[in-house]
mmCIF file of C-alpha atoms and ligand atoms in Angstrom:
data_model
loop_
_atom_site.group_PDB
_atom_site.id
_atom_site.type_symbol
_atom_site.label_atom_id
_atom_site.label_comp_id
_atom_site.label_asym_id
_atom_site.label_seq_id
_atom_site.Cartn_x
_atom_site.Cartn_y
_atom_site.Cartn_z
ATOM 1 C CA MET A 1 -24.893 -24.739 6.921
ATOM 2 C CA ASP A 2 -22.217 -22.693 5.153
ATOM 3 C CA LYS A 3 -23.164 -19.150 4.254
ATOM 4 C CA ILE A 4 -24.619 -19.179 0.744
ATOM 5 C CA ARG A 5 -22.402 -17.269 -1.670
ATOM 6 C CA LEU A 6 -24.799 -15.907 -4.266
ATOM 7 C CA THR A 7 -22.010 -14.617 -6.519
ATOM 8 C CA SER A 8 -20.633 -18.161 -6.896
ATOM 9 C CA LEU A 9 -23.869 -19.076 -8.721
ATOM 10 C CA SER A 10 -23.412 -16.505 -11.456
ATOM 11 C CA HIS A 11 -21.390 -17.616 -14.494
ATOM 12 C CA GLY A 12 -20.209 -14.100 -15.397
ATOM 13 C CA SER A 13 -16.993 -12.441 -14.402
ATOM 14 C CA GLY A 14 -18.286 -9.843 -12.009
ATOM 15 C CA CYS A 15 -20.273 -7.261 -13.903
ATOM 16 C CA GLY A 16 -23.674 -8.795 -14.567
ATOM 17 C CA CYS A 17 -22.789 -10.175 -18.002
ATOM 18 C CA LYS A 18 -24.062 -7.998 -20.785
ATOM 19 C CA ILE A 19 -23.761 -8.959 -24.452
ATOM 20 C CA GLY A 20 -21.060 -6.950 -26.283
ATOM 21 C CA ARG A 21 -22.367 -3.716 -27.746
ATOM 22 C CA GLU A 22 -20.969 -4.401 -31.233
ATOM 23 C CA ASP A 23 -22.720 -7.777 -31.407
ATOM 24 C CA LEU A 24 -26.036 -6.352 -30.279
ATOM 25 C CA SER A 25 -26.031 -3.134 -32.296
ATOM 26 C CA LEU A 26 -25.362 -5.150 -35.475
ATOM 27 C CA ILE A 27 -28.564 -7.102 -34.889
ATOM 28 C CA ILE A 28 -30.580 -3.970 -34.111
ATOM 29 C CA GLU A 29 -29.226 -2.123 -37.175
ATOM 30 C CA HIS A 30 -30.432 -4.930 -39.409
ATOM 31 C CA LEU A 31 -34.026 -4.629 -38.237
ATOM 32 C CA PRO A 32 -36.472 -2.664 -40.396
ATOM 33 C CA ALA A 33 -36.645 1.054 -39.477
ATOM 34 C CA MET A 34 -39.196 2.074 -36.837
ATOM 35 C CA LYS A 35 -42.212 3.946 -38.148
ATOM 36 C CA ASP A 36 -44.135 5.058 -35.053
ATOM 37 C CA SER A 37 -44.069 8.887 -34.981
ATOM 38 C CA ASN A 38 -44.633 8.947 -31.211
ATOM 39 C CA ILE A 39 -41.108 7.618 -30.603
ATOM 40 C CA ILE A 40 -38.960 10.459 -29.255
ATOM 41 C CA VAL A 41 -35.940 8.354 -28.248
ATOM 42 C CA GLY A 42 -35.563 4.852 -29.721
ATOM 43 C CA THR A 43 -32.605 2.580 -30.396
ATOM 44 C CA ALA A 44 -30.787 4.909 -32.836
ATOM 45 C CA THR A 45 -28.580 6.663 -30.287
ATOM 46 C CA ALA A 46 -28.037 3.890 -27.693
ATOM 47 C CA ASP A 47 -29.652 6.091 -25.047
ATOM 48 C CA ASP A 48 -30.505 4.986 -21.497
ATOM 49 C CA ALA A 49 -34.240 4.523 -21.936
ATOM 50 C CA ALA A 50 -36.992 4.726 -24.527
ATOM 51 C CA VAL A 51 -39.081 7.905 -24.618
ATOM 52 C CA TYR A 52 -42.598 7.759 -26.077
ATOM 53 C CA LYS A 53 -44.970 10.686 -26.639
ATOM 54 C CA ILE A 54 -48.365 10.319 -24.907
ATOM 55 C CA ASP A 55 -49.832 13.803 -25.499
ATOM 56 C CA ASP A 56 -48.691 17.282 -26.589
ATOM 57 C CA LYS A 57 -46.557 17.884 -23.532
ATOM 58 C CA ARG A 58 -45.617 14.625 -21.860
ATOM 59 C CA ALA A 59 -43.816 11.404 -22.715
ATOM 60 C CA LEU A 60 -43.366 8.014 -21.080
ATOM 61 C CA VAL A 61 -39.817 6.913 -20.271
ATOM 62 C CA GLN A 62 -39.320 3.169 -20.082
ATOM 63 C CA THR A 63 -36.373 0.903 -19.339
ATOM 64 C CA VAL A 64 -35.599 -2.658 -18.276
ATOM 65 C CA ASP A 65 -32.481 -3.968 -16.547
ATOM 66 C CA PHE A 66 -31.615 -7.165 -14.677
ATOM 67 C CA PHE A 67 -28.485 -9.144 -13.836
ATOM 68 C CA THR A 68 -26.920 -12.009 -11.918
ATOM 69 C CA PRO A 69 -25.778 -11.530 -8.277
ATOM 70 C CA ILE A 70 -22.780 -9.230 -7.908
ATOM 71 C CA VAL A 71 -22.769 -9.329 -4.096
ATOM 72 C CA ASP A 72 -23.467 -12.247 -1.722
ATOM 73 C CA ASP A 73 -26.053 -10.511 0.475
ATOM 74 C CA PRO A 74 -29.494 -11.102 -1.126
ATOM 75 C CA TYR A 75 -31.096 -7.962 0.340
ATOM 76 C CA GLU A 76 -28.250 -5.766 -0.950
ATOM 77 C CA TYR A 77 -28.393 -7.510 -4.330
ATOM 78 C CA GLY A 78 -32.091 -6.615 -4.598
ATOM 79 C CA GLN A 79 -31.408 -3.014 -3.640
ATOM 80 C CA ILE A 80 -28.578 -2.675 -6.169
ATOM 81 C CA ALA A 81 -30.628 -4.183 -9.003
ATOM 82 C CA ALA A 82 -33.511 -1.794 -8.289
ATOM 83 C CA ALA A 83 -31.313 1.317 -7.950
ATOM 84 C CA ASN A 84 -29.570 0.359 -11.211
ATOM 85 C CA ALA A 85 -32.809 -0.166 -13.152
ATOM 86 C CA ILE A 86 -34.472 3.037 -11.943
ATOM 87 C CA SER A 87 -31.303 4.987 -12.782
ATOM 88 C CA ASP A 88 -32.020 4.881 -16.523
ATOM 89 C CA ILE A 89 -35.227 6.883 -15.881
ATOM 90 C CA TYR A 90 -33.197 9.434 -13.906
ATOM 91 C CA ALA A 91 -30.548 9.604 -16.659
ATOM 92 C CA MET A 92 -33.273 10.784 -19.087
ATOM 93 C CA GLY A 93 -34.447 13.490 -16.685
ATOM 94 C CA GLY A 94 -37.614 11.495 -15.981
ATOM 95 C CA ARG A 95 -39.627 10.809 -12.840
ATOM 96 C CA PRO A 96 -40.297 7.101 -12.143
ATOM 97 C CA LEU A 97 -43.977 6.106 -11.760
ATOM 98 C CA PHE A 98 -43.963 2.346 -11.097
ATOM 99 C CA ALA A 99 -42.018 -0.839 -11.812
ATOM 100 C CA LEU A 100 -42.461 -4.523 -12.652
ATOM 101 C CA SER A 101 -39.981 -7.161 -11.517
ATOM 102 C CA ILE A 102 -38.097 -9.836 -13.478
ATOM 103 C CA ILE A 103 -37.028 -12.844 -11.419
ATOM 104 C CA SER A 104 -35.029 -15.994 -12.193
ATOM 105 C CA PHE A 105 -34.465 -18.276 -9.230
ATOM 106 C CA PRO A 106 -33.235 -21.849 -8.658
ATOM 107 C CA THR A 107 -36.023 -23.105 -6.362
ATOM 108 C CA ASP A 108 -34.312 -26.528 -5.997
ATOM 109 C CA LYS A 109 -30.905 -25.077 -5.054
ATOM 110 C CA LEU A 110 -31.675 -22.149 -2.758
ATOM 111 C CA PRO A 111 -34.150 -21.610 0.088
ATOM 112 C CA MET A 112 -37.098 -19.323 -0.708
ATOM 113 C CA SER A 113 -35.993 -17.074 2.161
ATOM 114 C CA ILE A 114 -33.144 -15.880 -0.117
ATOM 115 C CA LEU A 115 -35.632 -14.869 -2.815
ATOM 116 C CA GLU A 116 -37.711 -13.117 -0.184
ATOM 117 C CA GLU A 117 -34.679 -11.035 0.815
ATOM 118 C CA ILE A 118 -33.869 -10.151 -2.817
ATOM 119 C CA ILE A 119 -37.454 -9.001 -3.424
ATOM 120 C CA LYS A 120 -37.534 -7.086 -0.148
ATOM 121 C CA GLY A 121 -34.347 -5.232 -1.159
ATOM 122 C CA GLY A 122 -35.920 -4.288 -4.491
ATOM 123 C CA VAL A 123 -39.194 -3.138 -2.929
ATOM 124 C CA ASP A 124 -37.442 -1.039 -0.267
ATOM 125 C CA LYS A 125 -35.192 0.670 -2.826
ATOM 126 C CA ALA A 126 -38.139 1.329 -5.150
ATOM 127 C CA ARG A 127 -40.038 2.923 -2.229
ATOM 128 C CA GLU A 128 -37.035 5.119 -1.496
ATOM 129 C CA ALA A 129 -37.412 6.287 -5.121
ATOM 130 C CA GLY A 130 -41.101 6.915 -4.405
ATOM 131 C CA ILE A 131 -42.529 4.051 -6.463
ATOM 132 C CA GLU A 132 -44.096 0.602 -6.000
ATOM 133 C CA ILE A 133 -43.344 -2.672 -7.800
ATOM 134 C CA ILE A 134 -46.826 -3.559 -8.996
ATOM 135 C CA GLY A 135 -46.291 -6.791 -10.930
ATOM 136 C CA GLY A 136 -43.706 -8.898 -12.693
ATOM 137 C CA HIS A 137 -42.721 -12.288 -14.022
ATOM 138 C CA SER A 138 -40.639 -15.115 -12.552
ATOM 139 C CA ILE A 139 -39.073 -18.327 -13.866
ATOM 140 C CA ASP A 140 -37.257 -21.271 -12.296
ATOM 141 C CA ASP A 141 -33.654 -21.008 -13.525
ATOM 142 C CA PRO A 142 -30.302 -22.490 -12.331
ATOM 143 C CA GLU A 143 -28.843 -18.969 -12.140
ATOM 144 C CA PRO A 144 -30.485 -16.234 -10.054
ATOM 145 C CA LYS A 145 -31.289 -13.020 -11.895
ATOM 146 C CA TYR A 146 -33.220 -10.005 -10.706
ATOM 147 C CA GLY A 147 -34.169 -6.621 -12.025
ATOM 148 C CA LEU A 148 -36.959 -4.230 -12.932
ATOM 149 C CA CYS A 149 -38.819 -2.815 -15.865
ATOM 150 C CA VAL A 150 -39.454 0.800 -14.860
ATOM 151 C CA THR A 151 -41.935 3.267 -16.319
ATOM 152 C CA GLY A 152 -41.474 6.978 -15.787
ATOM 153 C CA ILE A 153 -42.767 10.256 -17.110
ATOM 154 C CA VAL A 154 -41.055 13.358 -18.478
ATOM 155 C CA GLU A 155 -42.026 16.710 -20.006
ATOM 156 C CA GLN A 156 -41.018 16.503 -23.679
ATOM 157 C CA ASP A 157 -38.971 19.721 -23.538
ATOM 158 C CA LYS A 158 -37.071 18.460 -20.473
ATOM 159 C CA VAL A 159 -35.853 15.127 -21.866
ATOM 160 C CA VAL A 160 -32.132 14.746 -21.137
ATOM 161 C CA ARG A 161 -30.533 12.755 -23.958
ATOM 162 C CA ASN A 162 -27.083 11.339 -24.648
ATOM 163 C CA ASP A 163 -26.764 13.136 -28.019
ATOM 164 C CA ARG A 164 -26.963 16.784 -26.938
ATOM 165 C CA ALA A 165 -23.449 17.438 -25.554
ATOM 166 C CA ARG A 166 -22.036 20.724 -26.927
ATOM 167 C CA VAL A 167 -18.472 21.993 -27.400
ATOM 168 C CA GLY A 168 -17.405 23.850 -24.257
ATOM 169 C CA ASP A 169 -19.686 21.864 -21.898
ATOM 170 C CA LEU A 170 -18.083 20.664 -18.660
ATOM 171 C CA LEU A 171 -18.357 16.974 -17.741
ATOM 172 C CA ILE A 172 -19.596 16.285 -14.211
ATOM 173 C CA LEU A 173 -19.641 12.806 -12.611
ATOM 174 C CA THR A 174 -21.827 12.117 -9.540
ATOM 175 C CA LYS A 175 -20.431 8.815 -8.151
ATOM 176 C CA PRO A 176 -16.948 7.304 -7.806
ATOM 177 C CA ILE A 177 -16.085 4.384 -10.145
ATOM 178 C CA GLY A 178 -14.550 0.935 -9.666
ATOM 179 C CA THR A 179 -17.505 -1.265 -8.634
ATOM 180 C CA GLY A 180 -16.802 -3.811 -11.414
ATOM 181 C CA ILE A 181 -13.259 -4.427 -10.208
ATOM 182 C CA ILE A 182 -14.445 -4.775 -6.589
ATOM 183 C CA SER A 183 -17.253 -7.131 -7.721
ATOM 184 C CA LYS A 184 -14.640 -9.306 -9.405
ATOM 185 C CA ALA A 185 -12.713 -9.516 -6.122
ATOM 186 C CA ILE A 186 -15.986 -10.280 -4.259
ATOM 187 C CA LYS A 187 -16.672 -13.170 -6.617
ATOM 188 C CA THR A 188 -13.322 -14.801 -5.846
ATOM 189 C CA GLY A 189 -13.667 -14.071 -2.120
ATOM 190 C CA ASP A 190 -10.731 -11.629 -2.125
ATOM 191 C CA ALA A 191 -12.456 -8.312 -1.347
ATOM 192 C CA SER A 192 -12.132 -6.829 2.143
ATOM 193 C CA ASP A 193 -15.305 -6.137 4.152
ATOM 194 C CA ASP A 194 -14.654 -2.377 4.098
ATOM 195 C CA HIS A 195 -14.304 -2.303 0.321
ATOM 196 C CA ILE A 196 -17.441 -4.423 -0.136
ATOM 197 C CA LYS A 197 -19.352 -2.087 2.151
ATOM 198 C CA GLU A 198 -18.243 0.973 0.226
ATOM 199 C CA ALA A 199 -19.025 -0.588 -3.168
ATOM 200 C CA VAL A 200 -22.510 -1.532 -1.893
ATOM 201 C CA ARG A 201 -23.048 2.009 -0.593
ATOM 202 C CA VAL A 202 -22.147 3.391 -4.031
ATOM 203 C CA MET A 203 -24.278 0.874 -5.969
ATOM 204 C CA THR A 204 -27.388 1.242 -3.781
ATOM 205 C CA PHE A 205 -27.319 5.057 -3.871
ATOM 206 C CA LEU A 206 -30.140 6.487 -6.018
ATOM 207 C CA ASN A 207 -29.395 8.980 -8.795
ATOM 208 C CA LYS A 208 -32.650 10.747 -7.889
ATOM 209 C CA GLY A 209 -31.113 13.925 -6.438
ATOM 210 C CA ALA A 210 -28.543 14.173 -9.238
ATOM 211 C CA SER A 211 -31.298 13.880 -11.826
ATOM 212 C CA GLU A 212 -33.545 16.477 -10.181
ATOM 213 C CA ALA A 213 -30.573 18.860 -9.980
ATOM 214 C CA MET A 214 -29.711 18.585 -13.675
ATOM 215 C CA VAL A 215 -33.348 18.965 -14.713
ATOM 216 C CA GLU A 216 -33.677 22.049 -12.515
ATOM 217 C CA VAL A 217 -30.722 23.799 -14.193
ATOM 218 C CA GLY A 218 -31.917 22.780 -17.669
ATOM 219 C CA VAL A 219 -29.123 20.405 -18.691
ATOM 220 C CA LYS A 220 -29.711 18.803 -22.121
ATOM 221 C CA ALA A 221 -27.236 15.893 -22.144
ATOM 222 C CA ALA A 222 -26.378 13.149 -19.661
ATOM 223 C CA THR A 223 -26.115 9.393 -19.274
ATOM 224 C CA ASP A 224 -25.567 7.033 -16.369
ATOM 225 C CA VAL A 225 -22.297 5.127 -16.089
ATOM 226 C CA THR A 226 -23.015 1.384 -16.138
ATOM 227 C CA GLY A 227 -21.856 -1.691 -18.091
ATOM 228 C CA PHE A 228 -19.730 0.063 -20.720
ATOM 229 C CA GLY A 229 -17.678 1.945 -18.125
ATOM 230 C CA LEU A 230 -16.956 5.661 -17.780
ATOM 231 C CA LEU A 231 -15.113 5.962 -21.104
ATOM 232 C CA GLY A 232 -17.598 3.727 -22.938
ATOM 233 C CA HIS A 233 -20.608 5.783 -21.868
ATOM 234 C CA LEU A 234 -18.712 9.026 -22.476
ATOM 235 C CA TYR A 235 -17.874 7.801 -25.981
ATOM 236 C CA GLY A 236 -21.558 6.974 -26.577
ATOM 237 C CA MET A 237 -22.487 10.528 -25.659
ATOM 238 C CA LEU A 238 -19.700 12.063 -27.801
ATOM 239 C CA LYS A 239 -20.584 9.929 -30.820
ATOM 240 C CA GLY A 240 -24.271 10.757 -30.542
ATOM 241 C CA SER A 241 -23.425 14.459 -30.213
ATOM 242 C CA GLY A 242 -20.683 14.665 -32.871
ATOM 243 C CA VAL A 243 -18.007 15.993 -30.497
ATOM 244 C CA GLY A 244 -14.867 14.903 -28.583
ATOM 245 C CA ALA A 245 -13.639 15.317 -24.986
ATOM 246 C CA LYS A 246 -10.597 16.041 -22.863
ATOM 247 C CA ILE A 247 -10.486 14.173 -19.544
ATOM 248 C CA LYS A 248 -8.266 14.763 -16.529
ATOM 249 C CA SER A 249 -7.747 11.346 -14.928
ATOM 250 C CA SER A 250 -6.599 12.774 -11.582
ATOM 251 C CA SER A 251 -10.010 14.432 -11.122
ATOM 252 C CA ILE A 252 -11.960 11.180 -11.566
ATOM 253 C CA PRO A 253 -13.268 9.874 -8.222
ATOM 254 C CA ILE A 254 -12.273 6.229 -7.625
ATOM 255 C CA ILE A 255 -13.517 3.984 -4.801
ATOM 256 C CA GLN A 256 -10.830 3.189 -2.244
ATOM 257 C CA GLY A 257 -8.996 -0.078 -2.837
ATOM 258 C CA VAL A 258 -9.861 -0.291 -6.537
ATOM 259 C CA TYR A 259 -6.376 0.563 -7.761
ATOM 260 C CA SER A 260 -4.764 -2.192 -5.688
ATOM 261 C CA TYR A 261 -7.322 -4.786 -6.846
ATOM 262 C CA ALA A 262 -6.633 -3.726 -10.438
ATOM 263 C CA LYS A 263 -2.911 -4.042 -9.826
ATOM 264 C CA LYS A 264 -3.481 -7.580 -8.482
ATOM 265 C CA GLY A 265 -5.331 -8.478 -11.691
ATOM 266 C CA PHE A 266 -9.001 -8.393 -10.600
ATOM 267 C CA ILE A 267 -10.249 -7.156 -13.965
ATOM 268 C CA PRO A 268 -13.727 -8.349 -15.060
ATOM 269 C CA GLY A 269 -14.046 -9.673 -18.617
ATOM 270 C CA GLY A 270 -16.555 -6.917 -19.389
ATOM 271 C CA THR A 271 -14.007 -4.276 -18.341
ATOM 272 C CA LYS A 272 -11.353 -5.771 -20.652
ATOM 273 C CA ASP A 273 -13.905 -5.783 -23.500
ATOM 274 C CA ASN A 274 -14.802 -2.152 -22.746
ATOM 275 C CA LEU A 275 -11.173 -1.042 -22.929
ATOM 276 C CA ALA A 276 -10.626 -2.959 -26.185
ATOM 277 C CA PHE A 277 -13.734 -1.292 -27.649
ATOM 278 C CA VAL A 278 -13.073 2.299 -26.596
ATOM 279 C CA GLU A 279 -9.274 2.262 -27.064
ATOM 280 C CA LYS A 280 -9.408 3.120 -30.779
ATOM 281 C CA ASN A 281 -10.899 6.485 -29.819
ATOM 282 C CA VAL A 282 -8.767 7.277 -26.776
ATOM 283 C CA ILE A 283 -5.457 9.124 -26.787
ATOM 284 C CA TRP A 284 -3.691 8.314 -23.523
ATOM 285 C CA ASP A 285 -1.061 10.562 -22.042
ATOM 286 C CA ASP A 286 2.168 8.585 -21.399
ATOM 287 C CA SER A 287 1.621 8.994 -17.657
ATOM 288 C CA ILE A 288 -1.573 6.870 -17.650
ATOM 289 C CA SER A 289 -0.934 3.374 -16.261
ATOM 290 C CA GLN A 290 -2.525 0.163 -17.512
ATOM 291 C CA GLU A 291 -4.480 -0.060 -14.215
ATOM 292 C CA THR A 292 -5.928 3.425 -14.727
ATOM 293 C CA GLN A 293 -6.925 2.484 -18.276
ATOM 294 C CA TYR A 294 -8.856 -0.484 -16.866
ATOM 295 C CA ILE A 295 -10.439 1.590 -14.087
ATOM 296 C CA LEU A 296 -11.639 4.259 -16.535
ATOM 297 C CA SER A 297 -13.164 1.456 -18.645
ATOM 298 C CA ASP A 298 -14.459 -0.549 -15.659
ATOM 299 C CA ALA A 299 -17.964 -1.969 -16.136
ATOM 300 C CA GLN A 300 -20.081 -0.292 -13.460
ATOM 301 C CA THR A 301 -23.300 -1.428 -11.875
ATOM 302 C CA SER A 302 -25.591 1.387 -10.797
ATOM 303 C CA GLY A 303 -22.959 4.065 -11.445
ATOM 304 C CA GLY A 304 -23.458 7.824 -11.235
ATOM 305 C CA LEU A 305 -24.724 10.300 -13.782
ATOM 306 C CA LEU A 306 -22.261 11.735 -16.291
ATOM 307 C CA ILE A 307 -23.646 15.192 -17.035
ATOM 308 C CA SER A 308 -22.617 17.466 -19.903
ATOM 309 C CA CYS A 309 -23.220 20.905 -18.424
ATOM 310 C CA PRO A 310 -22.969 24.279 -20.198
ATOM 311 C CA LYS A 311 -20.207 26.357 -18.500
ATOM 312 C CA GLY A 312 -22.600 29.090 -17.391
ATOM 313 C CA LYS A 313 -24.806 26.617 -15.497
ATOM 314 C CA LYS A 314 -21.999 24.740 -13.794
ATOM 315 C CA GLU A 315 -21.910 26.610 -10.505
ATOM 316 C CA THR A 316 -25.639 26.239 -9.903
ATOM 317 C CA LEU A 317 -25.495 22.564 -10.865
ATOM 318 C CA VAL A 318 -22.559 21.851 -8.557
ATOM 319 C CA ASP A 319 -24.380 23.588 -5.662
ATOM 320 C CA LEU A 320 -27.535 21.548 -6.247
ATOM 321 C CA LEU A 321 -25.600 18.264 -6.579
ATOM 322 C CA ASN A 322 -23.864 18.963 -3.282
ATOM 323 C CA GLU A 323 -27.184 19.818 -1.640
ATOM 324 C CA ALA A 324 -28.581 16.504 -2.922
ATOM 325 C CA GLY A 325 -25.747 14.690 -1.117
ATOM 326 C CA CYS A 326 -24.281 13.104 -4.266
ATOM 327 C CA LEU A 327 -21.426 10.686 -3.509
ATOM 328 C CA ALA A 328 -19.163 12.677 -5.844
ATOM 329 C CA VAL A 329 -19.471 16.031 -7.565
ATOM 330 C CA ALA A 330 -16.444 15.878 -9.822
ATOM 331 C CA GLU A 331 -15.643 18.010 -12.844
ATOM 332 C CA ILE A 332 -13.670 15.465 -14.881
ATOM 333 C CA GLY A 333 -13.126 17.251 -18.180
ATOM 334 C CA GLU A 334 -14.733 19.135 -21.036
ATOM 335 C CA VAL A 335 -16.355 18.635 -24.409
ATOM 336 C CA VAL A 336 -14.201 19.690 -27.364
ATOM 337 C CA ASP A 337 -14.668 20.090 -31.113
ATOM 338 C CA ASP A 338 -13.735 16.764 -32.721
ATOM 339 C CA LYS A 339 -15.725 15.070 -35.477
ATOM 340 C CA GLU A 340 -13.896 11.789 -34.820
ATOM 341 C CA ASN A 341 -15.263 11.684 -31.239
ATOM 342 C CA ARG A 342 -11.830 11.159 -29.712
ATOM 343 C CA ILE A 343 -11.148 11.272 -25.981
ATOM 344 C CA TRP A 344 -7.847 12.732 -24.758
ATOM 345 C CA VAL A 345 -6.960 11.422 -21.293
ATOM 346 C CA ASN A 346 -4.153 13.056 -19.344
HETATM 347 CO CO1 LIG B 401 -28.017 3.686 -18.585
HETATM 348 CO CO1 LIG B 402 -29.437 0.109 -18.016
#
């Protein structure tokens, strides 16, 4: 039997297939306002996870994330989906407690051994994060999908939000980018084994250490870089915080091979949408190529944390991130005073 290519079963273009943020936020805006006074973080600021007060000191952090296969190895797919879902707890400065799984699987098209591998990948990654998957829901579906709903806990005064970036803060990124572009090349069978291996290493790496480091130094603002790309998530943070940013593109860590795939045209649809969305707010230096514009907008799966760190805390943070073994500890720019939330990229 030929090796089963899981990515050939997913209809999307290599980034898990989210619905455009403009489409979705329009629907959410039209809903009646939320009235529950225990909500600390809801849908208003497009943050990474919901935060809900449970007593005077503590709050629950909850998130859900799932997607179609972005790699062909079922065990790695399960690991990536779990690392990605748990990351939204880490982005809020929370500690995960447990998870539930969401599974879609074509039982008539694929052997159950594939599903077993996917689930095993998820369970192993969750255990690495120190939690168990204690329930879930599954449906028979032509297209495989897998992910987790994760519940975590956080001290209310330690919640790290995406609307607390302050002028003068330095922007630190904890993983290299480019996994969307590599995923696109994987889907068409054009990615080299080395590049696949590196992308999988990046996507399965937990943001646990990065999160613990930022909580320890008392950072107030961060987000994780996922479907909207580096610039998209940066813009979300700037808009929520009422500020702008200056970014130095040469200091942004990029996975090896990504530039050449971009040059050959392996650009996921989601990445093109991201660039079209964020472009109105970006001022590119003339030296920035079209490929770099795509890479900075590339839809990531299980990307790193983008931390807005007060200048005085930067050295301690950088030390702790290095100690935690983060895949990148890159200072990529700084937060500036700009009510229009523009991003200058040079
Ligand atoms: Co997120
Ligand atoms: Co998410």
